[in-house]
GROMACS .gro file of C-alpha atoms in nm:
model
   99
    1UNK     CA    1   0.985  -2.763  -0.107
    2UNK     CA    2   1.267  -2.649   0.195
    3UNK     CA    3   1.514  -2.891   0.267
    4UNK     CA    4   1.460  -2.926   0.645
    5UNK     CA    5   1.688  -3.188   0.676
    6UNK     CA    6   1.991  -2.969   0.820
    7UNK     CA    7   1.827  -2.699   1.035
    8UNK     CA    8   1.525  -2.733   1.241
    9UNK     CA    9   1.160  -2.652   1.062
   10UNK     CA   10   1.039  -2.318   1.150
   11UNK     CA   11   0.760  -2.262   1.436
   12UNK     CA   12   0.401  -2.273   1.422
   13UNK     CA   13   0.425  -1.843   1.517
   14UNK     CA   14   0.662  -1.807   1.215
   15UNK     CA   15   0.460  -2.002   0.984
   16UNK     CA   16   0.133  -1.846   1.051
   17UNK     CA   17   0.322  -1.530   1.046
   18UNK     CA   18   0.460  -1.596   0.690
   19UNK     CA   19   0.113  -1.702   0.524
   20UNK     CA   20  -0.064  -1.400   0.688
   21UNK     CA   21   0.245  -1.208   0.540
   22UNK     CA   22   0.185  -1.370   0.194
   23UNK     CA   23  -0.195  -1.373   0.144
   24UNK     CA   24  -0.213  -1.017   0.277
   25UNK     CA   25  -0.027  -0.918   0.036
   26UNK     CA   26  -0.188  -1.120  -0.231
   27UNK     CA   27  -0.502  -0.941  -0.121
   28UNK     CA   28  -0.357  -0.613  -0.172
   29UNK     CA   29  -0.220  -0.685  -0.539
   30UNK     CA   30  -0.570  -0.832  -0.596
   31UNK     CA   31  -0.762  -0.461  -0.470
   32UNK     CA   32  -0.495  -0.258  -0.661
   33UNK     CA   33  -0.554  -0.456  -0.953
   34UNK     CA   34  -0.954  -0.411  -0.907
   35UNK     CA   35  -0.861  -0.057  -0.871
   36UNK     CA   36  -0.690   0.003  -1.155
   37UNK     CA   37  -0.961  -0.196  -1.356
   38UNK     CA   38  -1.226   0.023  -1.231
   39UNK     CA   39  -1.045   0.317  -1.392
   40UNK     CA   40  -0.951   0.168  -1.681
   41UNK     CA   41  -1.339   0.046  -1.715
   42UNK     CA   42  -1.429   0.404  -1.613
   43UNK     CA   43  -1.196   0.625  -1.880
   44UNK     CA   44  -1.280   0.379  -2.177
   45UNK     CA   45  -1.685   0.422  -2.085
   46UNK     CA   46  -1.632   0.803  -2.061
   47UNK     CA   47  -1.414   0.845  -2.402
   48UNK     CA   48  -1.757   0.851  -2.629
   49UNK     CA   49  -1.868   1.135  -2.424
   50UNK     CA   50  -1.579   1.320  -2.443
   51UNK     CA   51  -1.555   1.341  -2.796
   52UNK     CA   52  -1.879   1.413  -2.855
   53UNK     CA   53  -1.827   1.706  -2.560
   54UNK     CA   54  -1.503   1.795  -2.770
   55UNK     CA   55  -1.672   1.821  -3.108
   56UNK     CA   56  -1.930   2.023  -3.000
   57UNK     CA   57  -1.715   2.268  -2.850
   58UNK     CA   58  -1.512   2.293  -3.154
   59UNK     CA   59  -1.852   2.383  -3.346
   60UNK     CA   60  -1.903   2.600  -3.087
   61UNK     CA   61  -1.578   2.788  -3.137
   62UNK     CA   62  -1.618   2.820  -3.445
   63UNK     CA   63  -1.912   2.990  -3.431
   64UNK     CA   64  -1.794   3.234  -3.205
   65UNK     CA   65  -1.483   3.302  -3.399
   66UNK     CA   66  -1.716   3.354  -3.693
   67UNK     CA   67  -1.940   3.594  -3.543
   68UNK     CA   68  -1.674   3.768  -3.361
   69UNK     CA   69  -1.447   3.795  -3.729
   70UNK     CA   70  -1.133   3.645  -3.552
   71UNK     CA   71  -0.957   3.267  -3.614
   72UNK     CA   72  -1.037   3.004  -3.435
   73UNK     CA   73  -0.764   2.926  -3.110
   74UNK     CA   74  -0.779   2.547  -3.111
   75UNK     CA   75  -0.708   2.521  -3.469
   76UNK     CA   76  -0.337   2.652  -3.383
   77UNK     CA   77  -0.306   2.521  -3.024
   78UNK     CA   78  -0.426   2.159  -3.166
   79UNK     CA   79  -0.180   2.206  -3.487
   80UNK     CA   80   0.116   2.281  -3.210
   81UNK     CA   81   0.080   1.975  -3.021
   82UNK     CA   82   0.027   1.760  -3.325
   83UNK     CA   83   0.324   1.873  -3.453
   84UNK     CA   84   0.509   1.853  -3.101
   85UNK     CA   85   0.406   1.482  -3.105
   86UNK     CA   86   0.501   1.390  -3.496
   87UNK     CA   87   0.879   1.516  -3.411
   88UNK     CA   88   0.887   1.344  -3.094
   89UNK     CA   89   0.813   1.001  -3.281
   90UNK     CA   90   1.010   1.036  -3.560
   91UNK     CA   91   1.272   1.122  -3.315
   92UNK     CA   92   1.239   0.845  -3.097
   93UNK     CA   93   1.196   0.603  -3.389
   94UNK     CA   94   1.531   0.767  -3.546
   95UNK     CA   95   1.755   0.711  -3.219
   96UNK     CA   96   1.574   0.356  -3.163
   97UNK     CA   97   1.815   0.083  -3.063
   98UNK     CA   98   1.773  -0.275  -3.256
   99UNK     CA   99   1.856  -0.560  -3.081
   0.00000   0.00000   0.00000
């Protein structure tokens, strides 16, 4: 609702103008949505994959590190970033503000 009691109502250029303005706009926030869902849609279908790709690889470096008589890599590399990410949490949840 504009109160167009006081000043005089805006002209048909400016009010085609604005409602191009607006639903272009909407349109935009509607593809970038559809966008994002498409990835979204796209990393979720692809995660069983990837595990199985990633499990299969660890068997397969394990077998290589057992034939070759040295210890597996991404048993310390993974054991370094879990540990990376279990102080980061417990630090964030230490220095956590309540409200």
């Amino acid at each position: 609702m504009h109160p167009y009691l006081i000043t005089a109502k805006p002209g048909w250029f400016r009010r085609t103008a604005t409602g191009v303005r607006v639903w272009t706009l909407r349109l935009l926030a509607l593809a970038v949505m559809g966008v994002l869902g498409a990835v979204v849609l796209t990393v979720r279908c692809a995660r069983p994959i990837v595990n199985y790709l990633a499990t299969r690889l660890i068997f397969l470096e394990l077998w290589a590190a057992q034939r070759l008589g040295r210890p597996p890599v991404s048993g310390f590399v993974g054991a370094g970033i879990t540990d990376a990410f279990v102080d980061e949490f417990h630090r964030a949840r230490r220095t956590a503000t309540t409200v």
